[in-house]
Amino acid sequence: MRVSLRAAIAVALLVGFYVLAFGLIGGLLALEAYALINRPFVGIKLALFVVPVVFALVKGLISLERRAQEEAPGTLVTPAEQPALWDLVHRLAADVGTRPPDEIRILAAVNAGVAEDTRFLGLRVLKRRMFIGAPLLTSLTEKQLIAVLAHELAHYANKDTHLAGVVVSGRDAMLRAGSHMDTEHWFQRMIAKLFQGYAKLYLRVSQAISRRQEFAADRVSALLAGSSAASSALRELPVIDAAWDLFTDRHLTVAWSLGYLPTTFFDGFARLRTAPELHEELEEIRQHPADRDRGPYDSHPPLLDRIAAIDALALEPESGWGDRPALELLTDPTPLLDSAVLNSLSAEAAAKDRVDWATLGHIGARARVVAGTDRLLQAAATAMDRPPSLTTVLDALDGDRLADLGSAVPGNKDAGTRARREMARGEVLPELSALVALAFSDAGLAHWELDWLGRTTFVTSSTDFDLADHLDAAVTGNTTPLRDALTIAGVALDYRPAR
């Protein structure tokens, strides 16, 4: 089936969705009117089913046409603020053959796209927005960014068929069909299933169109930026995505619960992407990109198929685009990029204290260590009936209460004191080591460093911190060597970690 015929069928299905919805509303209202006129009591009972369904149908239609007036995501940039970026986008739109966006917004996401505010399931366009991921701006070259943006604009050029653009716009609206039905109510659940089935039919029909549009957009991308830049951009996206996930999961919010964020964001991301410890892993992703399973209705062809198709074109760029970093397109980029990240976080972010990356890593690592000493401190406090502190732990060990400091129960109920002590020793020794490390850290004698893989290293300037033998002696009931070493180092024996 030719794509133009598929597109016509898909558009007919979009129109048919309204026919189906209004037909249901009209039919239900007619049935209700007939019942009220001829059998009023039955009509009143039937209204308990009809009114909620009609209300949900009307609400659903309105929601398709009028989305909630929510602030669009990302940080808005104006032509006056970022003239070079806007000039580039306008030039690309002209080259592609489509109108430029009305807005450009910078997102804290590994993504770029053009979105439209539409009515009538995508048949009428009100406003066009372009979204550009801040991680892309900091990681791609100018040519690669041009390839990415040209691809997104090409979706709306409608060079293959004017109907194809409508089909692409209608997919998002169709996916929301039936979302306002109350699935706890059997009748509304049936209506929701009807709409879901209709939406699946539409997605099946439109999938081939959408996939062809992806390949067509890739061709435009390669035509403008060159095949080399276009395919390298596609290879780079999974690399940036993996690095961004690592950055946000293990670094950006490492001390969020304690009330801290880094002073600046993207200098840390830049350092992470070039960290020697990550080079091999990121290069493997670059050379062997893998596709995520997006489900049977995904509009995108497999990434490797797209790369192969672009490489096969062997196109040279039409214009003399530069190989400079894309970041150089921005005027004063740091405040803009950091604003995009801040806007992606919850409202609490504005109240967080801001510290440098080294301090942030130490705070996050310290918090994990503090959590790991809670059990030992509370066990000692219970055993000795005293406030939890390092002294209380050491006194419990001197008092031969090692078994009481452990939480593990031997598998054999008849196991004796020796078995309980051995199990407790394996548990208490690392926790006591962590408690002593905290004491040194809070005394200003040591700190934790966090590498870009998320691994922590304990760094001390004290020559007295090699306390392995003293810690071993302490868990066997002789804490004197450890106490003496702590006193000489200037660590308070009554230490208790503050939150």
mmCIF file with all atom_site columns, N, CA and C in Angstrom, residues 112-144:
data_model
loop_
_atom_site.group_PDB
_atom_site.id
_atom_site.type_symbol
_atom_site.label_atom_id
_atom_site.label_alt_id
_atom_site.label_comp_id
_atom_site.label_asym_id
_atom_site.label_entity_id
_atom_site.label_seq_id
_atom_site.pdbx_PDB_ins_code
_atom_site.Cartn_x
_atom_site.Cartn_y
_atom_site.Cartn_z
_atom_site.occupancy
_atom_site.B_iso_or_equiv
_atom_site.pdbx_formal_charge
_atom_site.auth_seq_id
_atom_site.auth_comp_id
_atom_site.auth_asym_id
_atom_site.auth_atom_id
_atom_site.pdbx_PDB_model_num
ATOM 1  N N  . ALA A 1 112 ? 15.655 16.188 21.416 1.00 0.00 ? 112 ALA A N  1
ATOM 2  C CA . ALA A 1 112 ? 15.326 17.379 20.646 1.00 0.00 ? 112 ALA A CA 1
ATOM 3  C C  . ALA A 1 112 ? 14.041 17.064 19.908 1.00 0.00 ? 112 ALA A C  1
ATOM 4  N N  . GLY A 1 113 ? 13.256 18.078 19.650 1.00 0.00 ? 113 GLY A N  1
ATOM 5  C CA . GLY A 1 113 ? 12.000 17.816 18.963 1.00 0.00 ? 113 GLY A CA 1
ATOM 6  C C  . GLY A 1 113 ? 11.275 19.098 18.631 1.00 0.00 ? 113 GLY A C  1
ATOM 7  N N  . VAL A 1 114 ? 10.304 18.952 17.770 1.00 0.00 ? 114 VAL A N  1
ATOM 8  C CA . VAL A 1 114 ? 9.403  20.047 17.437 1.00 0.00 ? 114 VAL A CA 1
ATOM 9  C C  . VAL A 1 114 ? 8.002  19.589 17.796 1.00 0.00 ? 114 VAL A C  1
ATOM 10 N N  . ALA A 1 115 ? 7.319  20.344 18.616 1.00 0.00 ? 115 ALA A N  1
ATOM 11 C CA . ALA A 1 115 ? 5.967  20.000 19.045 1.00 0.00 ? 115 ALA A CA 1
ATOM 12 C C  . ALA A 1 115 ? 5.015  21.104 18.625 1.00 0.00 ? 115 ALA A C  1
ATOM 13 N N  . GLU A 1 116 ? 3.790  20.708 18.368 1.00 0.00 ? 116 GLU A N  1
ATOM 14 C CA . GLU A 1 116 ? 2.790  21.671 17.936 1.00 0.00 ? 116 GLU A CA 1
ATOM 15 C C  . GLU A 1 116 ? 1.563  21.626 18.834 1.00 0.00 ? 116 GLU A C  1
ATOM 16 N N  . ASP A 1 117 ? 1.039  22.801 19.141 1.00 0.00 ? 117 ASP A N  1
ATOM 17 C CA . ASP A 1 117 ? -0.279 22.890 19.760 1.00 0.00 ? 117 ASP A CA 1
ATOM 18 C C  . ASP A 1 117 ? -1.291 22.783 18.630 1.00 0.00 ? 117 ASP A C  1
ATOM 19 N N  . THR A 1 118 ? -2.138 21.760 18.691 1.00 0.00 ? 118 THR A N  1
ATOM 20 C CA . THR A 1 118 ? -3.050 21.508 17.588 1.00 0.00 ? 118 THR A CA 1
ATOM 21 C C  . THR A 1 118 ? -4.493 21.425 18.063 1.00 0.00 ? 118 THR A C  1
ATOM 22 N N  . ARG A 1 119 ? -5.392 21.476 17.112 1.00 0.00 ? 119 ARG A N  1
ATOM 23 C CA . ARG A 1 119 ? -6.810 21.217 17.333 1.00 0.00 ? 119 ARG A CA 1
ATOM 24 C C  . ARG A 1 119 ? -7.259 20.174 16.302 1.00 0.00 ? 119 ARG A C  1
ATOM 25 N N  . PHE A 1 120 ? -8.402 19.573 16.569 1.00 0.00 ? 120 PHE A N  1
ATOM 26 C CA . PHE A 1 120 ? -8.968 18.570 15.672 1.00 0.00 ? 120 PHE A CA 1
ATOM 27 C C  . PHE A 1 120 ? -7.981 17.440 15.386 1.00 0.00 ? 120 PHE A C  1
ATOM 28 N N  . LEU A 1 121 ? -7.438 16.871 16.490 1.00 0.00 ? 121 LEU A N  1
ATOM 29 C CA . LEU A 1 121 ? -6.542 15.714 16.401 1.00 0.00 ? 121 LEU A CA 1
ATOM 30 C C  . LEU A 1 121 ? -5.360 15.967 15.456 1.00 0.00 ? 121 LEU A C  1
ATOM 31 N N  . GLY A 1 122 ? -4.839 17.193 15.502 1.00 0.00 ? 122 GLY A N  1
ATOM 32 C CA . GLY A 1 122 ? -3.666 17.500 14.699 1.00 0.00 ? 122 GLY A CA 1
ATOM 33 C C  . GLY A 1 122 ? -3.963 18.103 13.346 1.00 0.00 ? 122 GLY A C  1
ATOM 34 N N  . LEU A 1 123 ? -5.245 18.266 12.996 1.00 0.00 ? 123 LEU A N  1
ATOM 35 C CA . LEU A 1 123 ? -5.589 18.795 11.681 1.00 0.00 ? 123 LEU A CA 1
ATOM 36 C C  . LEU A 1 123 ? -5.364 20.307 11.580 1.00 0.00 ? 123 LEU A C  1
ATOM 37 N N  . ARG A 1 124 ? -5.341 21.011 12.705 1.00 0.00 ? 124 ARG A N  1
ATOM 38 C CA . ARG A 1 124 ? -5.119 22.459 12.708 1.00 0.00 ? 124 ARG A CA 1
ATOM 39 C C  . ARG A 1 124 ? -4.001 22.784 13.693 1.00 0.00 ? 124 ARG A C  1
ATOM 40 N N  . VAL A 1 125 ? -2.996 23.523 13.242 1.00 0.00 ? 125 VAL A N  1
ATOM 41 C CA . VAL A 1 125 ? -1.827 23.849 14.057 1.00 0.00 ? 125 VAL A CA 1
ATOM 42 C C  . VAL A 1 125 ? -1.941 25.286 14.548 1.00 0.00 ? 125 VAL A C  1
ATOM 43 N N  . LEU A 1 126 ? -1.745 25.474 15.868 1.00 0.00 ? 126 LEU A N  1
ATOM 44 C CA . LEU A 1 126 ? -1.811 26.808 16.461 1.00 0.00 ? 126 LEU A CA 1
ATOM 45 C C  . LEU A 1 126 ? -0.429 27.388 16.744 1.00 0.00 ? 126 LEU A C  1
ATOM 46 N N  . LYS A 1 127 ? 0.439  26.604 17.346 1.00 0.00 ? 127 LYS A N  1
ATOM 47 C CA . LYS A 1 127 ? 1.770  27.106 17.711 1.00 0.00 ? 127 LYS A CA 1
ATOM 48 C C  . LYS A 1 127 ? 2.775  25.974 17.572 1.00 0.00 ? 127 LYS A C  1
ATOM 49 N N  . ARG A 1 128 ? 3.983  26.333 17.158 1.00 0.00 ? 128 ARG A N  1
ATOM 50 C CA . ARG A 1 128 ? 5.063  25.356 16.998 1.00 0.00 ? 128 ARG A CA 1
ATOM 51 C C  . ARG A 1 128 ? 6.208  25.717 17.945 1.00 0.00 ? 128 ARG A C  1
ATOM 52 N N  . ARG A 1 129 ? 6.660  24.726 18.672 1.00 0.00 ? 129 ARG A N  1
ATOM 53 C CA . ARG A 1 129 ? 7.783  24.923 19.598 1.00 0.00 ? 129 ARG A CA 1
ATOM 54 C C  . ARG A 1 129 ? 8.913  23.957 19.250 1.00 0.00 ? 129 ARG A C  1
ATOM 55 N N  . MET A 1 130 ? 10.141 24.420 19.360 1.00 0.00 ? 130 MET A N  1
ATOM 56 C CA . MET A 1 130 ? 11.293 23.542 19.239 1.00 0.00 ? 130 MET A CA 1
ATOM 57 C C  . MET A 1 130 ? 11.922 23.366 20.607 1.00 0.00 ? 130 MET A C  1
ATOM 58 N N  . PHE A 1 131 ? 12.211 22.113 20.960 1.00 0.00 ? 131 PHE A N  1
ATOM 59 C CA . PHE A 1 131 ? 12.877 21.795 22.216 1.00 0.00 ? 131 PHE A CA 1
ATOM 60 C C  . PHE A 1 131 ? 14.263 21.243 21.902 1.00 0.00 ? 131 PHE A C  1
ATOM 61 N N  . ILE A 1 132 ? 15.256 21.761 22.596 1.00 0.00 ? 132 ILE A N  1
ATOM 62 C CA . ILE A 1 132 ? 16.640 21.307 22.402 1.00 0.00 ? 132 ILE A CA 1
ATOM 63 C C  . ILE A 1 132 ? 17.203 20.913 23.756 1.00 0.00 ? 132 ILE A C  1
ATOM 64 N N  . GLY A 1 133 ? 17.708 19.701 23.854 1.00 0.00 ? 133 GLY A N  1
ATOM 65 C CA . GLY A 1 133 ? 18.265 19.219 25.110 1.00 0.00 ? 133 GLY A CA 1
ATOM 66 C C  . GLY A 1 133 ? 19.588 19.884 25.442 1.00 0.00 ? 133 GLY A C  1
ATOM 67 N N  . ALA A 1 134 ? 19.696 20.387 26.649 1.00 0.00 ? 134 ALA A N  1
ATOM 68 C CA . ALA A 1 134 ? 20.958 21.006 27.079 1.00 0.00 ? 134 ALA A CA 1
ATOM 69 C C  . ALA A 1 134 ? 22.131 20.032 26.983 1.00 0.00 ? 134 ALA A C  1
ATOM 70 N N  . PRO A 1 135 ? 21.962 18.733 27.336 1.00 0.00 ? 135 PRO A N  1
ATOM 71 C CA . PRO A 1 135 ? 23.095 17.810 27.179 1.00 0.00 ? 135 PRO A CA 1
ATOM 72 C C  . PRO A 1 135 ? 23.576 17.699 25.733 1.00 0.00 ? 135 PRO A C  1
ATOM 73 N N  . LEU A 1 136 ? 22.670 17.892 24.755 1.00 0.00 ? 136 LEU A N  1
ATOM 74 C CA . LEU A 1 136 ? 23.086 17.849 23.354 1.00 0.00 ? 136 LEU A CA 1
ATOM 75 C C  . LEU A 1 136 ? 23.955 19.052 23.024 1.00 0.00 ? 136 LEU A C  1
ATOM 76 N N  . LEU A 1 137 ? 23.567 20.213 23.514 1.00 0.00 ? 137 LEU A N  1
ATOM 77 C CA . LEU A 1 137 ? 24.326 21.431 23.246 1.00 0.00 ? 137 LEU A CA 1
ATOM 78 C C  . LEU A 1 137 ? 25.733 21.357 23.816 1.00 0.00 ? 137 LEU A C  1
ATOM 79 N N  . THR A 1 138 ? 25.894 20.625 24.905 1.00 0.00 ? 138 THR A N  1
ATOM 80 C CA . THR A 1 138 ? 27.220 20.535 25.533 1.00 0.00 ? 138 THR A CA 1
ATOM 81 C C  . THR A 1 138 ? 28.046 19.367 25.007 1.00 0.00 ? 138 THR A C  1
ATOM 82 N N  . SER A 1 139 ? 27.455 18.500 24.182 1.00 0.00 ? 139 SER A N  1
ATOM 83 C CA . SER A 1 139 ? 28.141 17.258 23.798 1.00 0.00 ? 139 SER A CA 1
ATOM 84 C C  . SER A 1 139 ? 28.337 17.086 22.302 1.00 0.00 ? 139 SER A C  1
ATOM 85 N N  . LEU A 1 140 ? 27.526 17.746 21.479 1.00 0.00 ? 140 LEU A N  1
ATOM 86 C CA . LEU A 1 140 ? 27.612 17.583 20.032 1.00 0.00 ? 140 LEU A CA 1
ATOM 87 C C  . LEU A 1 140 ? 28.439 18.687 19.393 1.00 0.00 ? 140 LEU A C  1
ATOM 88 N N  . THR A 1 141 ? 28.909 18.408 18.194 1.00 0.00 ? 141 THR A N  1
ATOM 89 C CA . THR A 1 141 ? 29.517 19.460 17.389 1.00 0.00 ? 141 THR A CA 1
ATOM 90 C C  . THR A 1 141 ? 28.399 20.245 16.698 1.00 0.00 ? 141 THR A C  1
ATOM 91 N N  . GLU A 1 142 ? 28.766 21.368 16.103 1.00 0.00 ? 142 GLU A N  1
ATOM 92 C CA . GLU A 1 142 ? 27.767 22.167 15.403 1.00 0.00 ? 142 GLU A CA 1
ATOM 93 C C  . GLU A 1 142 ? 27.114 21.363 14.279 1.00 0.00 ? 142 GLU A C  1
ATOM 94 N N  . LYS A 1 143 ? 27.914 20.615 13.514 1.00 0.00 ? 143 LYS A N  1
ATOM 95 C CA . LYS A 1 143 ? 27.364 19.809 12.419 1.00 0.00 ? 143 LYS A CA 1
ATOM 96 C C  . LYS A 1 143 ? 26.400 18.751 12.952 1.00 0.00 ? 143 LYS A C  1
ATOM 97 N N  . GLN A 1 144 ? 26.784 18.105 14.042 1.00 0.00 ? 144 GLN A N  1
ATOM 98 C CA . GLN A 1 144 ? 25.915 17.073 14.606 1.00 0.00 ? 144 GLN A CA 1
ATOM 99 C C  . GLN A 1 144 ? 24.606 17.668 15.111 1.00 0.00 ? 144 GLN A C  1
#
